[in-house]
Amino acid sequence: SGGGAVYHDEGNLNWSLVVPREAHDRCAELSLVVAALAALGVEAQADERGAIRLSGPGPSSGAKLSGSARRMLRDRVLHHGTLLVDADLGRMESCLGGIRAERSAAPSSVSSRVANLGSAAPGLGVDDAAAALALAFAGRPAEPAGRSVDVFAYKRAEDRLRSWEWTYGATPPFSVAVGSGGARAVVEARGGIVRSASGPGAPALEPLIGRPFDWALPAAAEELLTRCAT
């Protein structure tokens, strides 16, 4: 599914629904999460972007508790989201940011003030939230999950998700601005590969054309622009 960055630690709970496409109703499905929170004594409501925010009184009102995204297939839909229960919000904030895109074909992220469920219901734990979600989704308590793991499938999935082909090669087209002043340039990437550069400093970046984009590339571009300026 698409969407922005997702921070996950032991205080964040992920929820997922897989429904027939003809039965999919985003608002109705988000209302199940809202109902689960109400059962825990937390007032919340869904917004037009699929986020769920605190709506009760207090300083955290309006803060984001959950973001969601969907994957639409021919006959079914994956609708999933996060739920901040007791996450380390300081660490989450320090993890976000990264390389700022000048332009991107991906949906734009929107910064939001966030809060844990614990700010509205002190002492609430992840197990409590999971039990309430299961009851709202299925109308009955959750059943224990099996512990069997296909270690080979797990390793294949881990290797794929750590690979450049996934983290950069699978990205939509995007561009990144580098440099400043007269040496400024914009690097264009498609399929994770640098395809072109534009702007006053573009000639200095020719050595980067055809190079796979990665975390170190903006710094390499800055170095080439600095050499050109001197």
mmCIF file of C-alpha atoms in Angstrom:
data_model
loop_
_atom_site.group_PDB
_atom_site.id
_atom_site.type_symbol
_atom_site.label_atom_id
_atom_site.label_comp_id
_atom_site.label_asym_id
_atom_site.label_seq_id
_atom_site.Cartn_x
_atom_site.Cartn_y
_atom_site.Cartn_z
ATOM 1 C CA SER A 1 0.000 0.000 0.000
ATOM 2 C CA GLY A 2 1.044 3.620 -0.319
ATOM 3 C CA GLY A 3 1.450 6.306 2.290
ATOM 4 C CA GLY A 4 4.101 8.052 4.321
ATOM 5 C CA ALA A 5 6.665 6.762 6.777
ATOM 6 C CA VAL A 6 5.464 4.340 9.457
ATOM 7 C CA TYR A 7 7.263 4.269 12.791
ATOM 8 C CA HIS A 8 6.918 1.009 14.679
ATOM 9 C CA ASP A 9 8.006 -0.017 18.159
ATOM 10 C CA GLU A 10 6.507 -2.149 20.927
ATOM 11 C CA GLY A 11 4.112 0.665 21.826
ATOM 12 C CA ASN A 12 2.560 0.845 18.353
ATOM 13 C CA LEU A 13 -0.147 -1.593 17.248
ATOM 14 C CA ASN A 14 -0.801 -2.378 13.582
ATOM 15 C CA TRP A 15 -4.305 -3.379 12.501
ATOM 16 C CA SER A 16 -5.255 -4.960 9.172
ATOM 17 C CA LEU A 17 -8.480 -5.840 7.381
ATOM 18 C CA VAL A 18 -8.764 -7.857 4.176
ATOM 19 C CA VAL A 19 -12.238 -7.520 2.676
ATOM 20 C CA PRO A 20 -13.935 -8.352 -0.649
ATOM 21 C CA ARG A 21 -13.617 -5.364 -2.944
ATOM 22 C CA GLU A 22 -17.371 -5.037 -3.444
ATOM 23 C CA ALA A 23 -17.855 -4.872 0.342
ATOM 24 C CA HIS A 24 -15.020 -2.406 1.031
ATOM 25 C CA ASP A 25 -16.098 0.838 2.698
ATOM 26 C CA ARG A 26 -13.236 2.887 4.104
ATOM 27 C CA CYS A 27 -15.424 5.050 6.334
ATOM 28 C CA ALA A 28 -17.259 2.052 7.765
ATOM 29 C CA GLU A 29 -14.013 0.209 8.431
ATOM 30 C CA LEU A 30 -12.424 3.212 10.141
ATOM 31 C CA SER A 31 -15.571 3.529 12.233
ATOM 32 C CA LEU A 32 -14.813 0.065 13.642
ATOM 33 C CA VAL A 33 -11.483 1.369 14.941
ATOM 34 C CA VAL A 34 -13.241 4.432 16.365
ATOM 35 C CA ALA A 35 -15.792 2.151 18.061
ATOM 36 C CA ALA A 36 -12.981 0.076 19.582
ATOM 37 C CA LEU A 37 -11.423 3.238 20.998
ATOM 38 C CA ALA A 38 -14.786 4.342 22.386
ATOM 39 C CA ALA A 39 -15.049 1.012 24.197
ATOM 40 C CA LEU A 40 -11.719 1.887 25.827
ATOM 41 C CA GLY A 41 -13.059 5.260 26.909
ATOM 42 C CA VAL A 42 -11.241 7.246 24.215
ATOM 43 C CA GLU A 43 -13.124 9.771 22.084
ATOM 44 C CA ALA A 44 -11.800 9.825 18.512
ATOM 45 C CA GLN A 45 -12.918 10.387 14.938
ATOM 46 C CA ALA A 46 -11.628 9.623 11.437
ATOM 47 C CA ASP A 47 -10.666 12.419 9.029
ATOM 48 C CA GLU A 48 -10.865 12.650 5.236
ATOM 49 C CA ARG A 49 -7.309 11.290 4.775
ATOM 50 C CA GLY A 50 -8.004 8.094 6.717
ATOM 51 C CA ALA A 51 -6.305 9.199 9.926
ATOM 52 C CA ILE A 52 -7.920 8.803 13.344
ATOM 53 C CA ARG A 53 -7.570 11.682 15.799
ATOM 54 C CA LEU A 54 -8.439 12.314 19.409
ATOM 55 C CA SER A 55 -11.634 14.350 19.638
ATOM 56 C CA GLY A 56 -12.331 14.587 23.363
ATOM 57 C CA PRO A 57 -11.449 17.471 25.649
ATOM 58 C CA GLY A 58 -7.875 18.128 26.714
ATOM 59 C CA PRO A 59 -4.576 19.345 25.258
ATOM 60 C CA SER A 60 -4.214 16.286 22.985
ATOM 61 C CA SER A 61 -7.518 16.879 21.179
ATOM 62 C CA GLY A 62 -6.954 16.752 17.411
ATOM 63 C CA ALA A 63 -3.721 14.767 17.712
ATOM 64 C CA LYS A 64 -3.252 11.837 15.352
ATOM 65 C CA LEU A 65 -3.474 8.326 16.796
ATOM 66 C CA SER A 66 -3.620 6.284 13.626
ATOM 67 C CA GLY A 67 -2.768 6.562 9.943
ATOM 68 C CA SER A 68 -4.096 4.139 7.360
ATOM 69 C CA ALA A 69 -3.502 3.034 3.784
ATOM 70 C CA ARG A 70 -5.044 0.628 1.283
ATOM 71 C CA ARG A 71 -3.956 -1.804 -1.401
ATOM 72 C CA MET A 72 -6.676 -2.280 -4.013
ATOM 73 C CA LEU A 73 -6.635 -5.624 -5.848
ATOM 74 C CA ARG A 74 -9.079 -6.985 -8.412
ATOM 75 C CA ASP A 75 -11.305 -8.810 -5.948
ATOM 76 C CA ARG A 76 -10.165 -7.727 -2.485
ATOM 77 C CA VAL A 77 -8.755 -4.807 -0.517
ATOM 78 C CA LEU A 78 -6.092 -4.649 2.177
ATOM 79 C CA HIS A 79 -6.945 -1.794 4.550
ATOM 80 C CA HIS A 80 -4.442 -1.374 7.340
ATOM 81 C CA GLY A 81 -3.209 1.202 9.790
ATOM 82 C CA THR A 82 -1.230 2.032 12.886
ATOM 83 C CA LEU A 83 -2.365 2.795 16.400
ATOM 84 C CA LEU A 84 -0.097 4.669 18.785
ATOM 85 C CA VAL A 85 -0.719 3.180 22.217
ATOM 86 C CA ASP A 86 2.442 3.778 24.223
ATOM 87 C CA ALA A 87 5.065 4.500 21.555
ATOM 88 C CA ASP A 88 8.292 6.456 22.127
ATOM 89 C CA LEU A 89 7.160 9.662 20.410
ATOM 90 C CA GLY A 90 10.507 11.404 20.872
ATOM 91 C CA ARG A 91 12.302 8.614 19.072
ATOM 92 C CA MET A 92 9.622 8.581 16.394
ATOM 93 C CA GLU A 93 10.135 12.273 15.688
ATOM 94 C CA SER A 94 13.904 11.837 15.454
ATOM 95 C CA CYS A 95 13.450 9.048 12.864
ATOM 96 C CA LEU A 96 11.338 11.115 10.485
ATOM 97 C CA GLY A 97 12.704 13.571 7.937
ATOM 98 C CA GLY A 98 15.272 12.008 5.662
ATOM 99 C CA ILE A 99 15.956 13.327 2.158
ATOM 100 C CA ARG A 100 13.457 15.983 1.134
ATOM 101 C CA ALA A 101 12.122 15.511 -2.406
ATOM 102 C CA GLU A 102 11.788 18.573 -4.648
ATOM 103 C CA ARG A 103 9.089 16.788 -6.652
ATOM 104 C CA SER A 104 7.666 13.279 -6.399
ATOM 105 C CA ALA A 105 5.005 11.157 -8.065
ATOM 106 C CA ALA A 106 4.192 9.687 -4.642
ATOM 107 C CA PRO A 107 1.365 11.124 -2.519
ATOM 108 C CA SER A 108 2.585 13.966 -0.322
ATOM 109 C CA SER A 109 2.943 13.346 3.383
ATOM 110 C CA VAL A 110 1.270 15.788 5.757
ATOM 111 C CA SER A 111 2.937 16.547 9.073
ATOM 112 C CA SER A 112 0.640 16.000 12.051
ATOM 113 C CA ARG A 113 0.761 16.411 15.781
ATOM 114 C CA VAL A 114 0.596 12.924 17.296
ATOM 115 C CA ALA A 115 -0.338 11.439 20.658
ATOM 116 C CA ASN A 116 -0.512 8.066 22.343
ATOM 117 C CA LEU A 117 -3.765 6.511 23.484
ATOM 118 C CA GLY A 118 -2.248 6.647 26.949
ATOM 119 C CA SER A 119 -2.618 10.429 26.926
ATOM 120 C CA ALA A 120 -6.407 9.949 26.913
ATOM 121 C CA ALA A 121 -6.575 6.687 28.863
ATOM 122 C CA PRO A 122 -3.606 6.413 31.254
ATOM 123 C CA GLY A 123 -2.392 2.880 31.807
ATOM 124 C CA LEU A 124 -3.830 1.541 28.563
ATOM 125 C CA GLY A 125 -1.629 -1.143 27.024
ATOM 126 C CA VAL A 126 -1.167 -2.664 23.559
ATOM 127 C CA ASP A 127 -2.916 -5.885 24.641
ATOM 128 C CA ASP A 128 -5.942 -3.861 25.769
ATOM 129 C CA ALA A 129 -6.115 -2.083 22.410
ATOM 130 C CA ALA A 130 -5.675 -5.341 20.468
ATOM 131 C CA ALA A 131 -8.508 -6.985 22.404
ATOM 132 C CA ALA A 132 -10.831 -4.030 21.783
ATOM 133 C CA LEU A 133 -10.020 -4.002 18.045
ATOM 134 C CA ALA A 134 -10.643 -7.745 17.729
ATOM 135 C CA LEU A 135 -14.007 -7.389 19.430
ATOM 136 C CA ALA A 136 -15.000 -4.453 17.193
ATOM 137 C CA PHE A 137 -13.816 -6.182 13.993
ATOM 138 C CA ALA A 138 -15.073 -9.722 14.609
ATOM 139 C CA GLY A 139 -17.684 -9.343 17.343
ATOM 140 C CA ARG A 140 -15.852 -11.821 19.561
ATOM 141 C CA PRO A 141 -12.588 -12.027 21.515
ATOM 142 C CA ALA A 142 -9.377 -12.636 19.619
ATOM 143 C CA GLU A 143 -8.046 -16.154 19.241
ATOM 144 C CA PRO A 144 -4.398 -16.896 20.111
ATOM 145 C CA ALA A 145 -2.133 -16.628 17.085
ATOM 146 C CA GLY A 146 0.017 -19.542 16.043
ATOM 147 C CA ARG A 147 3.744 -19.265 16.653
ATOM 148 C CA SER A 148 5.004 -21.302 13.692
ATOM 149 C CA VAL A 149 7.250 -19.287 11.368
ATOM 150 C CA ASP A 150 8.589 -20.274 7.973
ATOM 151 C CA VAL A 151 12.162 -19.134 8.610
ATOM 152 C CA PHE A 152 13.114 -19.359 4.938
ATOM 153 C CA ALA A 153 10.159 -17.223 3.818
ATOM 154 C CA TYR A 154 10.925 -14.777 6.637
ATOM 155 C CA LYS A 155 14.561 -14.473 5.504
ATOM 156 C CA ARG A 156 13.540 -13.964 1.861
ATOM 157 C CA ALA A 157 11.132 -11.208 2.887
ATOM 158 C CA GLU A 158 13.743 -9.586 5.134
ATOM 159 C CA ASP A 159 16.377 -9.611 2.382
ATOM 160 C CA ARG A 160 13.930 -8.098 -0.110
ATOM 161 C CA LEU A 161 12.848 -5.309 2.228
ATOM 162 C CA ARG A 162 16.472 -4.435 3.089
ATOM 163 C CA SER A 163 17.571 -4.362 -0.535
ATOM 164 C CA TRP A 164 18.260 -1.296 -2.674
ATOM 165 C CA GLU A 165 15.794 -2.669 -5.228
ATOM 166 C CA TRP A 166 13.006 -2.207 -2.668
ATOM 167 C CA THR A 167 14.081 0.877 -0.717
ATOM 168 C CA TYR A 168 15.062 2.982 -3.748
ATOM 169 C CA GLY A 169 14.497 0.998 -6.942
ATOM 170 C CA ALA A 170 10.756 0.613 -6.341
ATOM 171 C CA THR A 171 10.138 4.323 -5.697
ATOM 172 C CA PRO A 172 8.023 6.476 -8.028
ATOM 173 C CA PRO A 173 9.924 9.147 -10.034
ATOM 174 C CA PHE A 174 11.258 11.943 -7.829
ATOM 175 C CA SER A 175 13.738 14.824 -7.817
ATOM 176 C CA VAL A 176 16.035 16.215 -5.133
ATOM 177 C CA ALA A 177 17.481 19.742 -4.977
ATOM 178 C CA VAL A 178 21.173 19.990 -4.062
ATOM 179 C CA GLY A 179 23.592 22.865 -3.575
ATOM 180 C CA SER A 180 22.816 26.531 -3.100
ATOM 181 C CA GLY A 181 23.167 29.807 -4.949
ATOM 182 C CA GLY A 182 24.639 29.632 -8.445
ATOM 183 C CA ALA A 183 25.761 26.016 -8.018
ATOM 184 C CA ARG A 184 22.274 24.767 -7.262
ATOM 185 C CA ALA A 185 20.912 21.838 -9.278
ATOM 186 C CA VAL A 186 18.027 19.382 -9.290
ATOM 187 C CA VAL A 187 18.720 15.653 -9.631
ATOM 188 C CA GLU A 188 15.977 13.620 -11.337
ATOM 189 C CA ALA A 189 15.582 9.907 -10.535
ATOM 190 C CA ARG A 190 13.365 7.261 -12.125
ATOM 191 C CA GLY A 191 13.353 3.641 -11.053
ATOM 192 C CA GLY A 192 15.843 4.668 -8.377
ATOM 193 C CA ILE A 193 18.443 5.644 -11.026
ATOM 194 C CA VAL A 194 19.711 9.200 -11.584
ATOM 195 C CA ARG A 195 18.510 10.019 -15.104
ATOM 196 C CA SER A 196 19.272 13.730 -15.445
ATOM 197 C CA ALA A 197 20.178 16.965 -13.698
ATOM 198 C CA SER A 198 18.988 20.504 -14.341
ATOM 199 C CA GLY A 199 19.812 23.974 -13.097
ATOM 200 C CA PRO A 200 22.967 26.141 -13.107
ATOM 201 C CA GLY A 201 25.132 23.430 -11.552
ATOM 202 C CA ALA A 202 23.889 20.561 -13.723
ATOM 203 C CA PRO A 203 27.096 20.145 -15.818
ATOM 204 C CA ALA A 204 29.068 19.320 -12.669
ATOM 205 C CA LEU A 205 26.728 16.414 -11.905
ATOM 206 C CA GLU A 206 27.249 14.490 -15.146
ATOM 207 C CA PRO A 207 29.340 11.811 -13.323
ATOM 208 C CA LEU A 208 26.204 10.905 -11.344
ATOM 209 C CA ILE A 209 24.001 10.180 -14.361
ATOM 210 C CA GLY A 210 23.170 6.484 -14.414
ATOM 211 C CA ARG A 211 24.169 5.974 -10.782
ATOM 212 C CA PRO A 212 21.731 4.276 -8.402
ATOM 213 C CA PHE A 213 20.250 6.772 -5.959
ATOM 214 C CA ASP A 214 20.984 6.087 -2.298
ATOM 215 C CA TRP A 215 21.378 7.927 0.990
ATOM 216 C CA ALA A 216 24.912 9.087 0.106
ATOM 217 C CA LEU A 217 24.084 10.536 -3.308
ATOM 218 C CA PRO A 218 23.000 14.061 -2.241
ATOM 219 C CA ALA A 219 26.303 14.474 -0.365
ATOM 220 C CA ALA A 220 28.208 13.293 -3.440
ATOM 221 C CA ALA A 221 26.315 15.836 -5.552
ATOM 222 C CA GLU A 222 27.115 18.610 -3.052
ATOM 223 C CA GLU A 223 30.808 17.718 -3.230
ATOM 224 C CA LEU A 224 30.825 17.885 -7.034
ATOM 225 C CA LEU A 225 29.084 21.265 -6.964
ATOM 226 C CA THR A 226 31.565 22.588 -4.419
ATOM 227 C CA ARG A 227 34.512 21.487 -6.585
ATOM 228 C CA CYS A 228 32.929 23.186 -9.576
ATOM 229 C CA ALA A 229 32.436 26.440 -7.640
ATOM 230 C CA THR A 230 36.066 26.522 -6.536
#
